[in-house]
């Protein structure tokens, strides 16, 4: 099979940098004389009625900094490799067959799948089904074990840090406790990075079940020091000791649980226990919207060109990764299904503790 026509698909939740990867892949492919085709609306675009568009090199202006994905994406539909609280699920073989037929009909010699754990699990199953595929790790959650950084994460942290800077000034003016709920699913990366970058007093992450006594003690200590306001960052997947994950909305079949709401619970309980006026801000999809940071633009670009190098070398069934020192690749099968969570003995937790930041334990 020649490598003269490659497909690009974006799956799962969007995040800043998707367009930057699409641009890098299509540009690098164009320079090798290959055509690029964008699959629209996520993997479902490979199925009947197929949805796709040519990615003409000359139409790619302005993509580096543009948020979202020009291809559209979806975290629902006929491909669901993760359900509930991240449980793996096999995709029906008739759906995999139909996707393979879609690739053949479109004349694709390779497919670049840009996604997080769920979408890369789909990519892995498509790869096992005989589709030549390479993956690019996307997610604001930064929770893939095979890469020290996914693209989109830095942009989400920038958004959360900006929110903390803003909350600081209003919290101080009104002598309030401000609670900021951030995303991240079952990993506390956004919370701990932004919490450190934004000078939070309390950071609650899924990796450390929290107790209210510790948080209230921290707020009281600040009061004694004349600091009459406190900033609390809560990851959406954080939970009290012995408590359950807090979810929002009804559970939907074939979808991952929607986390959200723990921030409001924490705020209400802190107000009740400390008597201090407390407000809650749920940052939500602001973390996923808008354009990528400089770091993400560069990471996306290197990820995209590395994906094209893999295709040129016939190295399918792999995902590009960032080791902290270089961009390389690992087998997709080694990349999916292993969540990277904040290590309790790692630098971020140690640094937070060294500063006296309350982690809820
Ligand atoms: O995985 C990315 C993410 O933004 C999570 O941090 C969050 O829990 C989830 O997606 C939200 O998904 P949705 O866009 O379906 O509400």
mmCIF file of C-alpha atoms and ligand atoms in Angstrom:
data_model
loop_
_atom_site.group_PDB
_atom_site.id
_atom_site.type_symbol
_atom_site.label_atom_id
_atom_site.label_comp_id
_atom_site.label_asym_id
_atom_site.label_seq_id
_atom_site.Cartn_x
_atom_site.Cartn_y
_atom_site.Cartn_z
ATOM 1 C CA UNK A 1 0.000 0.000 0.000
ATOM 2 C CA UNK A 2 1.428 3.416 -0.892
ATOM 3 C CA UNK A 3 1.213 6.251 1.581
ATOM 4 C CA UNK A 4 -0.449 8.746 -0.672
ATOM 5 C CA UNK A 5 -3.712 9.370 1.128
ATOM 6 C CA UNK A 6 -3.999 9.573 4.888
ATOM 7 C CA UNK A 7 -7.021 10.193 7.074
ATOM 8 C CA UNK A 8 -7.104 12.323 10.220
ATOM 9 C CA UNK A 9 -9.744 11.856 12.902
ATOM 10 C CA UNK A 10 -10.309 13.718 16.184
ATOM 11 C CA UNK A 11 -12.197 11.744 18.844
ATOM 12 C CA UNK A 12 -13.550 12.325 22.345
ATOM 13 C CA UNK A 13 -13.753 15.719 24.032
ATOM 14 C CA UNK A 14 -12.122 18.605 22.199
ATOM 15 C CA UNK A 15 -9.213 20.608 23.586
ATOM 16 C CA UNK A 16 -6.889 23.409 22.538
ATOM 17 C CA UNK A 17 -4.330 22.232 19.976
ATOM 18 C CA UNK A 18 -6.383 19.768 17.921
ATOM 19 C CA UNK A 19 -6.237 22.064 14.902
ATOM 20 C CA UNK A 20 -2.511 22.593 15.404
ATOM 21 C CA UNK A 21 -1.975 18.807 15.154
ATOM 22 C CA UNK A 22 -4.242 18.574 12.092
ATOM 23 C CA UNK A 23 -2.218 21.348 10.467
ATOM 24 C CA UNK A 24 1.126 19.743 11.257
ATOM 25 C CA UNK A 25 0.043 16.327 9.964
ATOM 26 C CA UNK A 26 -1.502 17.707 6.766
ATOM 27 C CA UNK A 27 1.431 20.026 6.057
ATOM 28 C CA UNK A 28 4.083 17.376 6.651
ATOM 29 C CA UNK A 29 2.044 14.911 4.565
ATOM 30 C CA UNK A 30 1.686 17.458 1.749
ATOM 31 C CA UNK A 31 5.463 17.958 1.664
ATOM 32 C CA UNK A 32 5.821 14.224 1.066
ATOM 33 C CA UNK A 33 3.307 14.411 -1.750
ATOM 34 C CA UNK A 34 0.483 12.726 0.170
ATOM 35 C CA UNK A 35 -3.125 13.856 0.316
ATOM 36 C CA UNK A 36 -4.910 14.314 3.640
ATOM 37 C CA UNK A 37 -8.564 13.666 4.308
ATOM 38 C CA UNK A 38 -10.338 14.833 7.457
ATOM 39 C CA UNK A 39 -12.915 12.449 8.959
ATOM 40 C CA UNK A 40 -15.787 14.547 10.296
ATOM 41 C CA UNK A 41 -17.551 14.204 13.654
ATOM 42 C CA UNK A 42 -15.182 11.672 15.209
ATOM 43 C CA UNK A 43 -14.853 7.991 14.286
ATOM 44 C CA UNK A 44 -18.519 7.825 13.291
ATOM 45 C CA UNK A 45 -17.521 9.759 10.160
ATOM 46 C CA UNK A 46 -15.950 6.524 8.887
ATOM 47 C CA UNK A 47 -19.348 4.798 8.944
ATOM 48 C CA UNK A 48 -22.300 5.215 6.606
ATOM 49 C CA UNK A 49 -23.272 7.922 5.860
ATOM 50 C CA UNK A 50 -19.549 8.717 5.664
ATOM 51 C CA UNK A 51 -18.534 12.258 6.448
ATOM 52 C CA UNK A 52 -15.179 13.592 5.366
ATOM 53 C CA UNK A 53 -13.472 16.526 3.688
ATOM 54 C CA UNK A 54 -10.230 16.962 1.805
ATOM 55 C CA UNK A 55 -7.632 18.935 3.751
ATOM 56 C CA UNK A 56 -6.144 21.132 1.086
ATOM 57 C CA UNK A 57 -2.771 22.500 2.073
ATOM 58 C CA UNK A 58 -3.805 26.001 1.005
ATOM 59 C CA UNK A 59 -6.826 25.983 3.315
ATOM 60 C CA UNK A 60 -4.771 25.400 6.417
ATOM 61 C CA UNK A 61 -3.972 29.022 7.301
ATOM 62 C CA UNK A 62 -4.712 30.100 10.868
ATOM 63 C CA UNK A 63 -5.088 26.600 12.286
ATOM 64 C CA UNK A 64 -2.073 26.726 14.583
ATOM 65 C CA UNK A 65 -3.769 29.030 17.064
ATOM 66 C CA UNK A 66 -7.436 28.153 16.487
ATOM 67 C CA UNK A 67 -9.323 26.365 19.287
ATOM 68 C CA UNK A 68 -11.635 23.374 18.834
ATOM 69 C CA UNK A 69 -11.337 21.050 15.853
ATOM 70 C CA UNK A 70 -12.290 21.907 12.293
ATOM 71 C CA UNK A 71 -13.197 18.219 11.878
ATOM 72 C CA UNK A 72 -15.682 18.108 14.731
ATOM 73 C CA UNK A 73 -15.544 15.406 17.376
ATOM 74 C CA UNK A 74 -17.758 13.330 19.591
ATOM 75 C CA UNK A 75 -17.610 11.359 22.802
ATOM 76 C CA UNK A 76 -20.792 9.478 22.016
ATOM 77 C CA UNK A 77 -21.999 7.466 19.042
ATOM 78 C CA UNK A 78 -21.308 3.921 17.874
ATOM 79 C CA UNK A 79 -17.746 3.780 19.112
ATOM 80 C CA UNK A 80 -17.573 3.558 22.903
ATOM 81 C CA UNK A 81 -14.429 1.987 24.300
ATOM 82 C CA UNK A 82 -14.797 3.510 27.788
ATOM 83 C CA UNK A 83 -17.962 3.617 29.870
ATOM 84 C CA UNK A 84 -18.984 4.474 33.433
ATOM 85 C CA UNK A 85 -15.949 5.332 35.537
ATOM 86 C CA UNK A 86 -13.491 4.580 32.723
ATOM 87 C CA UNK A 87 -14.192 0.869 32.281
ATOM 88 C CA UNK A 88 -12.913 -0.629 29.031
ATOM 89 C CA UNK A 89 -15.413 -2.040 26.584
ATOM 90 C CA UNK A 90 -14.992 -3.955 23.285
ATOM 91 C CA UNK A 91 -16.405 -2.256 20.226
ATOM 92 C CA UNK A 92 -18.797 -4.568 18.305
ATOM 93 C CA UNK A 93 -16.968 -6.278 15.433
ATOM 94 C CA UNK A 94 -19.573 -5.132 12.890
ATOM 95 C CA UNK A 95 -18.713 -1.515 13.785
ATOM 96 C CA UNK A 96 -14.977 -2.231 13.398
ATOM 97 C CA UNK A 97 -15.675 -3.960 10.053
ATOM 98 C CA UNK A 98 -17.699 -0.967 8.878
ATOM 99 C CA UNK A 99 -14.889 1.420 9.909
ATOM 100 C CA UNK A 100 -12.375 -0.662 7.969
ATOM 101 C CA UNK A 101 -14.627 -0.607 4.914
ATOM 102 C CA UNK A 102 -14.874 3.177 5.353
ATOM 103 C CA UNK A 103 -11.071 3.530 5.280
ATOM 104 C CA UNK A 104 -10.842 1.318 2.193
ATOM 105 C CA UNK A 105 -13.616 3.188 0.380
ATOM 106 C CA UNK A 106 -11.867 6.476 1.076
ATOM 107 C CA UNK A 107 -8.619 4.982 -0.222
ATOM 108 C CA UNK A 108 -6.784 5.655 3.041
ATOM 109 C CA UNK A 109 -3.380 4.083 3.442
ATOM 110 C CA UNK A 110 -3.161 5.227 7.063
ATOM 111 C CA UNK A 111 -5.234 6.923 9.728
ATOM 112 C CA UNK A 112 -3.983 9.421 12.315
ATOM 113 C CA UNK A 113 -6.178 9.182 15.426
ATOM 114 C CA UNK A 114 -5.972 12.173 17.753
ATOM 115 C CA UNK A 115 -7.534 11.465 21.130
ATOM 116 C CA UNK A 116 -7.365 10.685 24.820
ATOM 117 C CA UNK A 117 -7.565 7.326 26.545
ATOM 118 C CA UNK A 118 -11.059 6.504 25.225
ATOM 119 C CA UNK A 119 -10.333 7.488 21.626
ATOM 120 C CA UNK A 120 -6.928 5.795 21.655
ATOM 121 C CA UNK A 121 -8.569 2.623 22.992
ATOM 122 C CA UNK A 122 -10.781 2.788 19.906
ATOM 123 C CA UNK A 123 -7.642 3.334 17.794
ATOM 124 C CA UNK A 124 -6.045 0.290 19.406
ATOM 125 C CA UNK A 125 -9.053 -1.864 18.536
ATOM 126 C CA UNK A 126 -9.094 -0.504 14.967
ATOM 127 C CA UNK A 127 -5.382 -1.299 14.738
ATOM 128 C CA UNK A 128 -5.991 -4.895 15.918
ATOM 129 C CA UNK A 129 -8.679 -5.035 13.242
ATOM 130 C CA UNK A 130 -6.108 -4.343 10.529
ATOM 131 C CA UNK A 131 -6.372 -0.583 10.040
ATOM 132 C CA UNK A 132 -2.902 1.051 9.734
ATOM 133 C CA UNK A 133 -3.169 3.664 12.449
ATOM 134 C CA UNK A 134 -0.983 5.975 14.542
ATOM 135 C CA UNK A 135 -2.185 7.832 17.630
ATOM 136 C CA UNK A 136 -1.539 11.328 18.976
ATOM 137 C CA UNK A 137 -2.230 11.844 22.710
ATOM 138 C CA UNK A 138 -4.721 14.579 23.452
ATOM 139 C CA UNK A 139 -6.446 15.472 26.697
ATOM 140 C CA UNK A 140 -6.585 18.359 29.095
ATOM 141 C CA UNK A 141 -6.548 15.731 31.872
ATOM 142 C CA UNK A 142 -2.903 14.702 31.190
ATOM 143 C CA UNK A 143 -3.748 11.235 32.458
ATOM 144 C CA UNK A 144 -2.071 8.948 29.883
ATOM 145 C CA UNK A 145 0.682 6.835 31.407
ATOM 146 C CA UNK A 146 2.769 6.606 28.230
ATOM 147 C CA UNK A 147 3.505 10.314 27.871
ATOM 148 C CA UNK A 148 4.629 12.852 30.459
ATOM 149 C CA UNK A 149 2.454 15.441 28.748
ATOM 150 C CA UNK A 150 -0.583 15.300 26.509
ATOM 151 C CA UNK A 151 -1.353 18.322 24.383
ATOM 152 C CA UNK A 152 -4.159 20.537 25.654
ATOM 153 C CA UNK A 153 -3.093 20.153 29.258
ATOM 154 C CA UNK A 154 -0.846 23.206 29.356
ATOM 155 C CA UNK A 155 -3.633 25.330 27.859
ATOM 156 C CA UNK A 156 -6.137 24.079 30.457
ATOM 157 C CA UNK A 157 -3.682 24.840 33.255
ATOM 158 C CA UNK A 158 -3.173 28.346 31.848
ATOM 159 C CA UNK A 159 -6.943 28.882 31.935
ATOM 160 C CA UNK A 160 -7.272 27.580 35.506
ATOM 161 C CA UNK A 161 -4.297 29.653 36.676
ATOM 162 C CA UNK A 162 -5.782 32.793 35.175
ATOM 163 C CA UNK A 163 -9.041 32.017 37.000
ATOM 164 C CA UNK A 164 -7.135 31.660 40.281
ATOM 165 C CA UNK A 165 -5.377 35.001 39.762
ATOM 166 C CA UNK A 166 -8.771 36.623 39.283
ATOM 167 C CA UNK A 167 -10.339 34.841 42.238
ATOM 168 C CA UNK A 168 -7.498 35.978 44.486
ATOM 169 C CA UNK A 169 -8.285 39.660 44.110
ATOM 170 C CA UNK A 170 -12.007 39.329 44.697
ATOM 171 C CA UNK A 171 -11.519 36.815 47.538
ATOM 172 C CA UNK A 172 -9.176 39.239 49.285
ATOM 173 C CA UNK A 173 -11.482 42.244 48.811
ATOM 174 C CA UNK A 174 -14.447 40.434 50.364
ATOM 175 C CA UNK A 175 -12.541 38.255 52.835
ATOM 176 C CA UNK A 176 -14.153 35.164 51.386
ATOM 177 C CA UNK A 177 -13.290 31.567 50.736
ATOM 178 C CA UNK A 178 -13.284 30.945 46.988
ATOM 179 C CA UNK A 179 -13.615 27.403 45.705
ATOM 180 C CA UNK A 180 -12.593 26.671 42.104
ATOM 181 C CA UNK A 181 -13.666 23.328 40.634
ATOM 182 C CA UNK A 182 -11.478 22.208 37.741
ATOM 183 C CA UNK A 183 -11.684 19.263 35.346
ATOM 184 C CA UNK A 184 -9.302 16.315 35.072
ATOM 185 C CA UNK A 185 -11.475 13.238 35.577
ATOM 186 C CA UNK A 186 -9.781 10.780 37.939
ATOM 187 C CA UNK A 187 -6.397 12.537 37.933
ATOM 188 C CA UNK A 188 -5.495 15.703 39.811
ATOM 189 C CA UNK A 189 -2.987 17.120 37.317
ATOM 190 C CA UNK A 190 -4.902 20.270 36.372
ATOM 191 C CA UNK A 191 -5.706 20.959 40.027
ATOM 192 C CA UNK A 192 -2.172 20.541 41.317
ATOM 193 C CA UNK A 193 -0.387 22.355 38.464
ATOM 194 C CA UNK A 194 -2.824 25.269 38.520
ATOM 195 C CA UNK A 195 -2.983 25.229 42.308
ATOM 196 C CA UNK A 196 0.780 25.655 42.536
ATOM 197 C CA UNK A 197 0.924 28.154 39.670
ATOM 198 C CA UNK A 198 -1.987 30.171 41.094
ATOM 199 C CA UNK A 199 -0.930 30.148 44.757
ATOM 200 C CA UNK A 200 -3.869 28.135 46.134
ATOM 201 C CA UNK A 201 -4.100 27.500 49.880
ATOM 202 C CA UNK A 202 -5.917 24.179 49.551
ATOM 203 C CA UNK A 203 -5.707 21.698 46.642
ATOM 204 C CA UNK A 204 -8.005 18.666 46.621
ATOM 205 C CA UNK A 205 -7.132 15.925 44.141
ATOM 206 C CA UNK A 206 -8.655 12.506 43.459
ATOM 207 C CA UNK A 207 -5.436 10.805 44.543
ATOM 208 C CA UNK A 208 -5.847 12.060 48.153
ATOM 209 C CA UNK A 209 -9.302 11.593 49.726
ATOM 210 C CA UNK A 210 -9.882 14.649 51.892
ATOM 211 C CA UNK A 211 -11.174 15.449 55.378
ATOM 212 C CA UNK A 212 -12.914 18.738 56.147
ATOM 213 C CA UNK A 213 -11.127 19.086 59.484
ATOM 214 C CA UNK A 214 -7.763 19.579 57.747
ATOM 215 C CA UNK A 215 -9.134 22.144 55.305
ATOM 216 C CA UNK A 216 -10.864 24.141 58.060
ATOM 217 C CA UNK A 217 -7.668 24.067 60.131
ATOM 218 C CA UNK A 218 -5.806 25.608 57.188
ATOM 219 C CA UNK A 219 -8.403 28.359 56.786
ATOM 220 C CA UNK A 220 -8.268 29.047 60.558
ATOM 221 C CA UNK A 221 -4.471 29.191 60.462
ATOM 222 C CA UNK A 222 -4.651 31.808 57.708
ATOM 223 C CA UNK A 223 -7.181 33.813 59.745
ATOM 224 C CA UNK A 224 -4.756 33.845 62.689
ATOM 225 C CA UNK A 225 -2.051 35.140 60.358
ATOM 226 C CA UNK A 226 -4.334 37.950 59.251
ATOM 227 C CA UNK A 227 -5.086 36.376 55.869
ATOM 228 C CA UNK A 228 -8.862 36.624 55.895
ATOM 229 C CA UNK A 229 -9.430 34.888 52.560
ATOM 230 C CA UNK A 230 -8.568 31.465 51.202
ATOM 231 C CA UNK A 231 -8.389 29.893 47.770
ATOM 232 C CA UNK A 232 -9.423 26.259 47.406
ATOM 233 C CA UNK A 233 -8.908 24.288 44.172
ATOM 234 C CA UNK A 234 -11.004 21.132 43.871
ATOM 235 C CA UNK A 235 -10.511 18.576 41.093
ATOM 236 C CA UNK A 236 -13.843 17.283 39.772
ATOM 237 C CA UNK A 237 -12.757 13.751 40.705
ATOM 238 C CA UNK A 238 -11.854 14.626 44.304
ATOM 239 C CA UNK A 239 -13.879 12.997 47.067
ATOM 240 C CA UNK A 240 -14.097 13.021 50.810
ATOM 241 C CA UNK A 241 -12.650 10.079 52.715
ATOM 242 C CA UNK A 242 -15.139 7.242 52.371
ATOM 243 C CA UNK A 243 -17.202 9.304 49.894
ATOM 244 C CA UNK A 244 -18.283 8.606 46.324
ATOM 245 C CA UNK A 245 -17.392 10.457 43.125
ATOM 246 C CA UNK A 246 -19.832 13.300 42.574
ATOM 247 C CA UNK A 247 -21.475 13.189 39.156
ATOM 248 C CA UNK A 248 -23.731 15.606 37.328
ATOM 249 C CA UNK A 249 -26.568 14.691 35.004
ATOM 250 C CA UNK A 250 -28.153 11.322 34.510
ATOM 251 C CA UNK A 251 -25.915 8.357 33.773
ATOM 252 C CA UNK A 252 -26.061 7.604 30.067
ATOM 253 C CA UNK A 253 -25.611 4.187 28.540
ATOM 254 C CA UNK A 254 -22.391 3.702 26.600
ATOM 255 C CA UNK A 255 -20.850 6.885 27.976
ATOM 256 C CA UNK A 256 -18.367 7.760 30.650
ATOM 257 C CA UNK A 257 -19.788 9.180 33.866
ATOM 258 C CA UNK A 258 -19.981 12.986 33.941
ATOM 259 C CA UNK A 259 -18.086 14.177 36.973
ATOM 260 C CA UNK A 260 -18.993 17.508 38.543
ATOM 261 C CA UNK A 261 -20.540 19.046 41.626
ATOM 262 C CA UNK A 262 -17.940 18.299 44.278
ATOM 263 C CA UNK A 263 -16.914 21.977 44.357
ATOM 264 C CA UNK A 264 -20.397 23.092 45.436
ATOM 265 C CA UNK A 265 -20.461 20.444 48.169
ATOM 266 C CA UNK A 266 -17.070 21.528 49.461
ATOM 267 C CA UNK A 267 -18.057 25.206 49.393
ATOM 268 C CA UNK A 268 -21.302 24.592 51.305
ATOM 269 C CA UNK A 269 -19.568 22.478 53.918
ATOM 270 C CA UNK A 270 -16.710 24.948 54.402
ATOM 271 C CA UNK A 271 -19.153 27.830 54.826
ATOM 272 C CA UNK A 272 -21.127 25.802 57.374
ATOM 273 C CA UNK A 273 -18.045 24.799 59.330
ATOM 274 C CA UNK A 274 -16.007 28.032 59.224
ATOM 275 C CA UNK A 275 -18.812 30.577 59.143
ATOM 276 C CA UNK A 276 -16.900 32.365 56.399
ATOM 277 C CA UNK A 277 -18.711 33.553 53.314
ATOM 278 C CA UNK A 278 -17.818 31.111 50.546
ATOM 279 C CA UNK A 279 -18.349 31.173 46.799
ATOM 280 C CA UNK A 280 -17.940 28.468 44.179
ATOM 281 C CA UNK A 281 -16.789 28.776 40.565
ATOM 282 C CA UNK A 282 -16.973 25.795 38.230
ATOM 283 C CA UNK A 283 -14.477 26.453 35.453
ATOM 284 C CA UNK A 284 -15.906 23.693 33.249
ATOM 285 C CA UNK A 285 -15.490 23.851 29.499
ATOM 286 C CA UNK A 286 -13.648 27.172 29.571
ATOM 287 C CA UNK A 287 -10.651 24.875 30.151
ATOM 288 C CA UNK A 288 -11.297 23.179 26.815
ATOM 289 C CA UNK A 289 -12.182 26.238 24.756
ATOM 290 C CA UNK A 290 -9.971 28.774 23.027
ATOM 291 C CA UNK A 291 -6.594 28.455 21.418
ATOM 292 C CA UNK A 292 -3.512 26.564 22.611
ATOM 293 C CA UNK A 293 -0.649 28.060 24.623
ATOM 294 C CA UNK A 294 2.773 28.496 23.021
ATOM 295 C CA UNK A 295 3.936 25.257 24.637
ATOM 296 C CA UNK A 296 0.941 23.353 23.278
ATOM 297 C CA UNK A 297 1.393 24.820 19.794
ATOM 298 C CA UNK A 298 4.952 23.551 19.700
ATOM 299 C CA UNK A 299 4.056 20.161 21.235
ATOM 300 C CA UNK A 300 1.171 19.693 18.773
ATOM 301 C CA UNK A 301 3.434 20.517 15.873
ATOM 302 C CA UNK A 302 6.114 18.022 16.898
ATOM 303 C CA UNK A 303 3.463 15.382 17.667
ATOM 304 C CA UNK A 304 1.916 15.889 14.214
ATOM 305 C CA UNK A 305 5.167 15.688 12.261
ATOM 306 C CA UNK A 306 6.275 12.654 14.299
ATOM 307 C CA UNK A 307 2.999 10.901 13.437
ATOM 308 C CA UNK A 308 3.778 11.459 9.748
ATOM 309 C CA UNK A 309 7.314 10.075 10.261
ATOM 310 C CA UNK A 310 5.785 6.947 11.806
ATOM 311 C CA UNK A 311 3.490 6.490 8.815
ATOM 312 C CA UNK A 312 6.387 6.997 6.395
ATOM 313 C CA UNK A 313 8.325 4.288 8.243
ATOM 314 C CA UNK A 314 5.342 1.917 8.253
ATOM 315 C CA UNK A 315 5.351 1.989 12.074
ATOM 316 C CA UNK A 316 1.649 1.470 12.639
ATOM 317 C CA UNK A 317 -0.165 0.632 15.864
ATOM 318 C CA UNK A 318 1.922 3.222 17.725
ATOM 319 C CA UNK A 319 1.264 6.467 19.601
ATOM 320 C CA UNK A 320 3.612 9.436 19.666
ATOM 321 C CA UNK A 321 4.801 10.364 23.165
ATOM 322 C CA UNK A 322 6.715 13.094 24.937
ATOM 323 C CA UNK A 323 9.299 11.828 27.395
ATOM 324 C CA UNK A 324 10.206 15.247 28.762
ATOM 325 C CA UNK A 325 13.405 15.188 26.732
ATOM 326 C CA UNK A 326 12.198 14.128 23.289
ATOM 327 C CA UNK A 327 9.191 13.093 21.238
ATOM 328 C CA UNK A 328 9.206 9.420 20.328
ATOM 329 C CA UNK A 329 6.582 6.643 20.173
ATOM 330 C CA UNK A 330 5.231 3.593 22.020
ATOM 331 C CA UNK A 331 2.945 0.736 21.048
ATOM 332 C CA UNK A 332 -0.709 1.778 21.270
ATOM 333 C CA UNK A 333 -1.344 -1.365 23.284
ATOM 334 C CA UNK A 334 1.138 -0.112 25.908
ATOM 335 C CA UNK A 335 -0.347 3.369 25.876
ATOM 336 C CA UNK A 336 -4.035 2.771 26.543
ATOM 337 C CA UNK A 337 -5.829 1.695 29.682
ATOM 338 C CA UNK A 338 -3.092 2.883 32.014
ATOM 339 C CA UNK A 339 -3.971 6.095 33.732
ATOM 340 C CA UNK A 340 -1.220 8.358 34.991
ATOM 341 C CA UNK A 341 -2.244 9.857 38.279
ATOM 342 C CA UNK A 342 -0.430 12.379 40.463
ATOM 343 C CA UNK A 343 2.191 10.373 42.406
ATOM 344 C CA UNK A 344 1.940 10.944 46.126
ATOM 345 C CA UNK A 345 5.726 10.922 46.513
ATOM 346 C CA UNK A 346 6.311 13.088 43.416
ATOM 347 C CA UNK A 347 7.642 16.623 43.138
ATOM 348 C CA UNK A 348 4.289 18.368 42.931
ATOM 349 C CA UNK A 349 2.842 16.859 46.085
ATOM 350 C CA UNK A 350 6.146 17.344 47.943
ATOM 351 C CA UNK A 351 6.377 20.945 46.811
ATOM 352 C CA UNK A 352 2.790 21.650 47.894
ATOM 353 C CA UNK A 353 3.464 20.165 51.307
ATOM 354 C CA UNK A 354 6.734 22.112 51.628
ATOM 355 C CA UNK A 355 4.765 25.330 51.138
ATOM 356 C CA UNK A 356 2.146 24.363 53.713
ATOM 357 C CA UNK A 357 -0.579 23.997 51.092
ATOM 358 C CA UNK A 358 -3.360 21.818 52.487
ATOM 359 C CA UNK A 359 -3.988 18.711 50.370
ATOM 360 C CA UNK A 360 -6.965 17.708 52.452
ATOM 361 C CA UNK A 361 -5.328 14.862 54.359
HETATM 362 O O1 LIG B 1 -11.553 14.302 29.416
HETATM 363 C C1 LIG B 1 -11.679 15.678 29.230
HETATM 364 C C2 LIG B 1 -12.822 16.217 30.030
HETATM 365 O O2 LIG B 1 -12.895 17.612 29.830
HETATM 366 C C3 LIG B 1 -12.799 15.882 31.507
HETATM 367 O O3 LIG B 1 -11.876 16.671 32.218
HETATM 368 C C4 LIG B 1 -14.242 16.073 31.874
HETATM 369 O O4 LIG B 1 -14.612 15.268 32.966
HETATM 370 C C5 LIG B 1 -14.970 15.623 30.636
HETATM 371 O O5 LIG B 1 -14.051 15.679 29.576
HETATM 372 C C6 LIG B 1 -16.184 16.437 30.294
HETATM 373 O O6 LIG B 1 -16.808 15.864 29.200
HETATM 374 P P1 LIG B 1 -18.069 16.510 28.455
HETATM 375 O O7 LIG B 1 -17.502 17.476 27.439
HETATM 376 O O8 LIG B 1 -18.723 15.346 27.827
HETATM 377 O O9 LIG B 1 -18.898 17.216 29.462
#
